[in-house]
PDB file of C-alpha atoms in Angstrom:
ATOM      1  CA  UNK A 261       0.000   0.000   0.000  1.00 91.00           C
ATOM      2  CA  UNK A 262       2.930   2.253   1.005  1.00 95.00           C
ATOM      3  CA  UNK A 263       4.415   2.013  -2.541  1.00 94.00           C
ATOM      4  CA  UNK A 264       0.807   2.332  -4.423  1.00 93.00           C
ATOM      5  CA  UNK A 265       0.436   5.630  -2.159  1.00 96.00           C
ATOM      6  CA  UNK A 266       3.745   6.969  -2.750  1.00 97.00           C
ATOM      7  CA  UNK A 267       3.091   6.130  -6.814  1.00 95.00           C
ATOM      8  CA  UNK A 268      -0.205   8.111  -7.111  1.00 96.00           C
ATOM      9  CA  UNK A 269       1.427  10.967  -5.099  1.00 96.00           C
ATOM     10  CA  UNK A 270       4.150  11.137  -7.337  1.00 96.00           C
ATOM     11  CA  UNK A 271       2.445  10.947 -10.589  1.00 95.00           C
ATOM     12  CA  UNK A 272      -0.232  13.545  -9.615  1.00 96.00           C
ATOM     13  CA  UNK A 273       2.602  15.847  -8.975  1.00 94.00           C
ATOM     14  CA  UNK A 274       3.981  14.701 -12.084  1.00 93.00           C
ATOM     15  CA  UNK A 275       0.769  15.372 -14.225  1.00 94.00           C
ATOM     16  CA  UNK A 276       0.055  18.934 -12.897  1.00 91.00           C
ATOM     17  CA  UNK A 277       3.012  20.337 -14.085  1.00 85.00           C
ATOM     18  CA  UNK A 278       3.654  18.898 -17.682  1.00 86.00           C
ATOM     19  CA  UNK A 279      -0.109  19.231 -19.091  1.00 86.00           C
ATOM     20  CA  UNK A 280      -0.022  19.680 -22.813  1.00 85.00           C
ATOM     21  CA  UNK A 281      -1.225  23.390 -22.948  1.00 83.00           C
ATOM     22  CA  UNK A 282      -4.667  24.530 -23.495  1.00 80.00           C
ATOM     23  CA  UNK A 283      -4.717  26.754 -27.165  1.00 76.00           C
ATOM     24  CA  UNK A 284      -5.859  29.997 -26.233  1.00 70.00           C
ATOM     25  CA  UNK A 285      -4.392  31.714 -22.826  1.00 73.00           C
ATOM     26  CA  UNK A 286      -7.751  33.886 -22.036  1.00 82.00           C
ATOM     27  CA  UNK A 287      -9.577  31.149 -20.192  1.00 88.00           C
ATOM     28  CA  UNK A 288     -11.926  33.346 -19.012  1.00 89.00           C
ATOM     29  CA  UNK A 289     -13.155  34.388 -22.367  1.00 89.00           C
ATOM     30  CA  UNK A 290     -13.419  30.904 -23.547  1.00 89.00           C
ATOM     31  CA  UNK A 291     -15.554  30.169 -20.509  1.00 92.00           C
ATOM     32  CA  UNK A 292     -17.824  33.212 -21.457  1.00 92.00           C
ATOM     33  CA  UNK A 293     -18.007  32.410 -25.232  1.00 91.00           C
ATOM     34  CA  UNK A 294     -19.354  28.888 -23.810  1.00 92.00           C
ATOM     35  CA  UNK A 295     -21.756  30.262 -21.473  1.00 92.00           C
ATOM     36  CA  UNK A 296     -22.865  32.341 -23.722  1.00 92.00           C
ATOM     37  CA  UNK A 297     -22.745  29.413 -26.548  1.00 92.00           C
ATOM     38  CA  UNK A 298     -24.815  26.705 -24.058  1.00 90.00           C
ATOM     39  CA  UNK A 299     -27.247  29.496 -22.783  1.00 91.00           C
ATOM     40  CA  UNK A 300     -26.273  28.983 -19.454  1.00 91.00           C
ATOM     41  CA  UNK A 301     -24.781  31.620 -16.171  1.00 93.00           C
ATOM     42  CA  UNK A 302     -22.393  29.811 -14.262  1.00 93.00           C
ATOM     43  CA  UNK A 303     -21.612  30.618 -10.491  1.00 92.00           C
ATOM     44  CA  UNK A 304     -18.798  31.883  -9.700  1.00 93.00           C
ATOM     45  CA  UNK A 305     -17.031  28.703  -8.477  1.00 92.00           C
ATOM     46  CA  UNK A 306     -18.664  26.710 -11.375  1.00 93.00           C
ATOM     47  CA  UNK A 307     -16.304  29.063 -13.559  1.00 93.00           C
ATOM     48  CA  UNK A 308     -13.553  28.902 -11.201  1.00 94.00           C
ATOM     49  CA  UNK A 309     -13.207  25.063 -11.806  1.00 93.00           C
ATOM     50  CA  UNK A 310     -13.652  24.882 -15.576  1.00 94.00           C
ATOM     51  CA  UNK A 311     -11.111  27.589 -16.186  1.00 93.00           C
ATOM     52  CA  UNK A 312      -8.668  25.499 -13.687  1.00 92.00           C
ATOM     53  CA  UNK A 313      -9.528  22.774 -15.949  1.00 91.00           C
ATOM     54  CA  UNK A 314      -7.967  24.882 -18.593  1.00 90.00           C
ATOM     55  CA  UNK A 315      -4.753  25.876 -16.412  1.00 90.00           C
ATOM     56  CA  UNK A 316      -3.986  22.596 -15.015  1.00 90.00           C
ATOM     57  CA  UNK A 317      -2.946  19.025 -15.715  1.00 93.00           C
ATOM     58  CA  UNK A 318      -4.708  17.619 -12.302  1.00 96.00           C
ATOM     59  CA  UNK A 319      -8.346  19.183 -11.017  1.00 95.00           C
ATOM     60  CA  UNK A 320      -9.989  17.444  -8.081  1.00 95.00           C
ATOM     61  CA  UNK A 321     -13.705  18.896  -8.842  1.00 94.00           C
ATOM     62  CA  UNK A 322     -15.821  18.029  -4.837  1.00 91.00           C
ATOM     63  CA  UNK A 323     -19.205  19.029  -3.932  1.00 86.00           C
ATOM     64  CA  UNK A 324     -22.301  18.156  -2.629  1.00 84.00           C
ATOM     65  CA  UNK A 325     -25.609  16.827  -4.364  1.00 81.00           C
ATOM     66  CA  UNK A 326     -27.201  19.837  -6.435  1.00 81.00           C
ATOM     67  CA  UNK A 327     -23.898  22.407  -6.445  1.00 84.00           C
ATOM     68  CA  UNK A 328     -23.612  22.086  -9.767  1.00 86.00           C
ATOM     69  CA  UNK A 329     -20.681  19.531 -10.589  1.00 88.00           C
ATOM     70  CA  UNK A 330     -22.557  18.341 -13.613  1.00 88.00           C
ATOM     71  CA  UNK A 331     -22.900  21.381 -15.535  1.00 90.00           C
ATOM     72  CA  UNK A 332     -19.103  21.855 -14.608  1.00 93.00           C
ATOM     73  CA  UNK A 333     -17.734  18.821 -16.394  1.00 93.00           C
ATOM     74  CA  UNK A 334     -19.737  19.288 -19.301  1.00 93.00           C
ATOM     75  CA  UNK A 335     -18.553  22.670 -19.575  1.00 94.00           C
ATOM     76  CA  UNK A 336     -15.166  21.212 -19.321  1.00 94.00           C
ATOM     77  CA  UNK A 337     -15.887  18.858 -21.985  1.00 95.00           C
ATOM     78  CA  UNK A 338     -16.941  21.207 -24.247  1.00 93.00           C
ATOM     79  CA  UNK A 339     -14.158  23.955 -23.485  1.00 93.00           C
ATOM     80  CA  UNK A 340     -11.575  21.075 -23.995  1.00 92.00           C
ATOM     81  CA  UNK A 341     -12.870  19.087 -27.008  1.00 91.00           C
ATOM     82  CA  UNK A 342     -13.087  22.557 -28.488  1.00 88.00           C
ATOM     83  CA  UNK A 343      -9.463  23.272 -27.764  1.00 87.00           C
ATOM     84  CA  UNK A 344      -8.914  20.054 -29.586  1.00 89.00           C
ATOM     85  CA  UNK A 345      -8.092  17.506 -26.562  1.00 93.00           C
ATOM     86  CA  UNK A 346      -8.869  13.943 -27.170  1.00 96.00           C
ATOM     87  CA  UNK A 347     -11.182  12.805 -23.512  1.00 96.00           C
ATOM     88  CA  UNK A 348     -11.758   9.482 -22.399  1.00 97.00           C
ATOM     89  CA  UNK A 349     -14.348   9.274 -19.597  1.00 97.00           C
ATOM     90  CA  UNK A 350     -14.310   6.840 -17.127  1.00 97.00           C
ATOM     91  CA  UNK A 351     -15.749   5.827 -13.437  1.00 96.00           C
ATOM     92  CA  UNK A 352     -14.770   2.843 -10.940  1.00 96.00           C
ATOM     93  CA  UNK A 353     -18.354   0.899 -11.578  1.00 95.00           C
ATOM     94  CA  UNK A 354     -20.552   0.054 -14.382  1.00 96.00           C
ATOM     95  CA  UNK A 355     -23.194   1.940 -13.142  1.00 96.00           C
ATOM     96  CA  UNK A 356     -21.030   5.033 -12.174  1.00 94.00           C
ATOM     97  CA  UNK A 357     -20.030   4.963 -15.896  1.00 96.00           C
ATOM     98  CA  UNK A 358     -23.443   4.348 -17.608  1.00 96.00           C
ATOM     99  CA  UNK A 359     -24.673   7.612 -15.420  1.00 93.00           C
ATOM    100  CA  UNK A 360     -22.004   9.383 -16.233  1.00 93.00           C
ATOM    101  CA  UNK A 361     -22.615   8.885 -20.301  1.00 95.00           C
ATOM    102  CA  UNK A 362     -26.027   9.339 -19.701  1.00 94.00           C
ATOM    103  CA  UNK A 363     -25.390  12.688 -18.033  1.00 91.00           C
ATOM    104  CA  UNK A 364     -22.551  13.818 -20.720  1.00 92.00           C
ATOM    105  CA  UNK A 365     -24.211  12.315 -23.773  1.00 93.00           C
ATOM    106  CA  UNK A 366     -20.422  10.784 -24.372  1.00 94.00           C
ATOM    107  CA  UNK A 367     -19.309   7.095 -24.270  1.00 96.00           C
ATOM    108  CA  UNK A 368     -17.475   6.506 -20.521  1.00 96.00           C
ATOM    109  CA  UNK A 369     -16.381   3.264 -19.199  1.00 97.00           C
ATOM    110  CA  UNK A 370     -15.486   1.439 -16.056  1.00 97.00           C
ATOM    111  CA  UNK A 371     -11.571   2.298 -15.132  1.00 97.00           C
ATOM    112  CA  UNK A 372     -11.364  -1.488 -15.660  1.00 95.00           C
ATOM    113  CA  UNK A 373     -12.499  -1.487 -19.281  1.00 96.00           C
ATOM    114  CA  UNK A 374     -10.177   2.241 -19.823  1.00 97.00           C
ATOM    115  CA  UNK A 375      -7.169   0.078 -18.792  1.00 96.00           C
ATOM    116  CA  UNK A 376      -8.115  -2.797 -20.769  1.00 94.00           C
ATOM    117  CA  UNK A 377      -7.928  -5.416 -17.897  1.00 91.00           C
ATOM    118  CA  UNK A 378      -7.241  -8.799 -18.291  1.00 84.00           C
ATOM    119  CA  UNK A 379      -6.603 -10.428 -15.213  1.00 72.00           C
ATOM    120  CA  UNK A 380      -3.402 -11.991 -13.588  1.00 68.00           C
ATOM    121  CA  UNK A 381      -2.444 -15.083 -11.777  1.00 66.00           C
ATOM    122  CA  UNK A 382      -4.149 -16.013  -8.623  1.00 68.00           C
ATOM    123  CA  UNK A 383      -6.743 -12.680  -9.411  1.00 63.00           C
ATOM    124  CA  UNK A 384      -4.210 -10.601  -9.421  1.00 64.00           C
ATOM    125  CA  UNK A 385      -4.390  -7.115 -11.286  1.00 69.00           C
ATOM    126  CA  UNK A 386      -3.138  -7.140 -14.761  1.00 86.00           C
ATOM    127  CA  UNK A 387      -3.758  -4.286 -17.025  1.00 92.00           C
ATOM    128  CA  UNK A 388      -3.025  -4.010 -21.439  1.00 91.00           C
ATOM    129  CA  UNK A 389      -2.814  -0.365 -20.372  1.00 95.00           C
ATOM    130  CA  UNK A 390       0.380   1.084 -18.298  1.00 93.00           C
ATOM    131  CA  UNK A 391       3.440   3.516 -19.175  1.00 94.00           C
ATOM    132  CA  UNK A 392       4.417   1.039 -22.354  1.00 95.00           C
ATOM    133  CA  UNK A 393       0.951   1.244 -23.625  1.00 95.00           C
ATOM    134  CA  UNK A 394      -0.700   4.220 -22.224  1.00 97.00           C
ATOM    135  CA  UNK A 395      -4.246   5.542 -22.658  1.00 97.00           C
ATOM    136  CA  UNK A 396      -5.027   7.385 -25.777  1.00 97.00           C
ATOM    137  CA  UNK A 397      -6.228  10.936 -24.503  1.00 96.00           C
ATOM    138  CA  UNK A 398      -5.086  13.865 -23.788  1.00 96.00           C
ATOM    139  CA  UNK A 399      -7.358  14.501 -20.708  1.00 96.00           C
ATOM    140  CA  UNK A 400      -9.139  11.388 -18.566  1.00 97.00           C
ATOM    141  CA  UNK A 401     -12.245  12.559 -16.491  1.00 97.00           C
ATOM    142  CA  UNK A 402     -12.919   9.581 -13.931  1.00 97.00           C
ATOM    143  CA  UNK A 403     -16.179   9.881 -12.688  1.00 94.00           C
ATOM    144  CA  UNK A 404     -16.736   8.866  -8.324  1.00 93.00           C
ATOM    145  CA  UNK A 405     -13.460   8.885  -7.901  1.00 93.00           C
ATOM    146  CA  UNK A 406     -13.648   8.473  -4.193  1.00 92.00           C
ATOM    147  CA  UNK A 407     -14.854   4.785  -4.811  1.00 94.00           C
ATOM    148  CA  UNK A 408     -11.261   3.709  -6.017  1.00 96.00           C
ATOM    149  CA  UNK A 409      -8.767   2.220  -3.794  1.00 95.00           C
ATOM    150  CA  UNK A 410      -5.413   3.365  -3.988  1.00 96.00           C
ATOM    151  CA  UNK A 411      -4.028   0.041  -6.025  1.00 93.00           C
ATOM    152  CA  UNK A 412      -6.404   0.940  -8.508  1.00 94.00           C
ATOM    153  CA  UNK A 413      -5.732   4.588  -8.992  1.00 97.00           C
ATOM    154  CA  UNK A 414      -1.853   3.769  -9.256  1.00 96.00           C
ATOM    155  CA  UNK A 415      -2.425   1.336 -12.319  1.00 95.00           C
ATOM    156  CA  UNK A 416      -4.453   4.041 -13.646  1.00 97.00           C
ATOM    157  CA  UNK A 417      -2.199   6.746 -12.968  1.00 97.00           C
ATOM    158  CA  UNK A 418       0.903   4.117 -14.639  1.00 96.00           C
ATOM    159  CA  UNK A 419      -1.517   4.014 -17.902  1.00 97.00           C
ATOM    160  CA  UNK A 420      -1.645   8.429 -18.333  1.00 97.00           C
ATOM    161  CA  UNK A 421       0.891   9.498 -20.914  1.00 96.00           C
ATOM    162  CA  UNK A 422       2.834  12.612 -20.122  1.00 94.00           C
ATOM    163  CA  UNK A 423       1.015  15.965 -21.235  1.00 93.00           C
ATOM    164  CA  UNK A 424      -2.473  14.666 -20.372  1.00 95.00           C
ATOM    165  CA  UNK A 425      -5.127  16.314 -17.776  1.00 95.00           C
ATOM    166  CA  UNK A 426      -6.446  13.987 -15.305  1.00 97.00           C
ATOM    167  CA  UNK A 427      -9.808  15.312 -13.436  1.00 96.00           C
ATOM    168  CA  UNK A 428     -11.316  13.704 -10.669  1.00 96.00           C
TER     169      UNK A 428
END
């Protein structure tokens, strides 16, 4: 556990600093050309997070039921797929990930499936997906994060290539 901890610290720190940069440098604009594109006034913090989106390689995006976090990540979707970033979408359980693409209108997939897992000896963890093969994407939005254990999120972490966002 002490090494899968140390891992996923590591590579977090890692990702937030070499994100492949967003296109345009006036996040704030692009957030307002989207509002104004979707028909939609953001709070305040629901623009704060989608222009961090923009800025950084690693967002942690919390809140309760009804603040919002919906609307967020698809205005991150649509702020980033404009930009041109390939997104995979993903979420520890089946149903976390069928909500999710009903909620997006995307494709998402259990972390599982994202990693292409095949299973190991004895039911241990083996993965097609790691830092010889990583994920295709530029940015990875996993979905319920906080129902991963930390094993999990350090295979996942392995299978993000350099220069790609990772929001949880």
């Amino acid at each position: 556990m002490y090494y899968a901890e140390k891992l996923v610290a590591e590579r977090l720190l890692e990702l937030k600093d070499k994100a492949k940069q967003a296109p345009h440098s006036d996040f704030s604009q692009t957030v307002t050309d989207w509002e104004a594109a979707a028909a939609i006034q953001l709070a305040p913090a629901q623009r704060q997070a989608i222009e961090a989106a923009l800025e950084h390689g690693v967002l942690t995006l919390t809140g309760g039921p009804g603040t919002g976090k919906t609307t967020v990540v698809k205005g991150i979707l649509a702020v980033l797929e404009q930009a041109g970033f390939k997104i995979l979408l993903g979420a520890p359980t089946g149903r976390a990930a069928k909500r999710l693409a009903e909620t997006t209108g995307r494709e998402a997939s259990t972390v599982h499936r994202l990693l292409e897992a095949t299973g190991g000896a004895e039911g241990a963890a083996l993965f097609a997906r790691n830092e010889d093969n990583p994920l295709d994407a530029d940015v990875v939005i996993i979905d319920e994060v906080s129902m991963m254990d930390i094993a999990l999120m350090g295979y996942f972490l392995r299978a993000v290539p350099d220069g790609c966002r990772v929001i949880l």
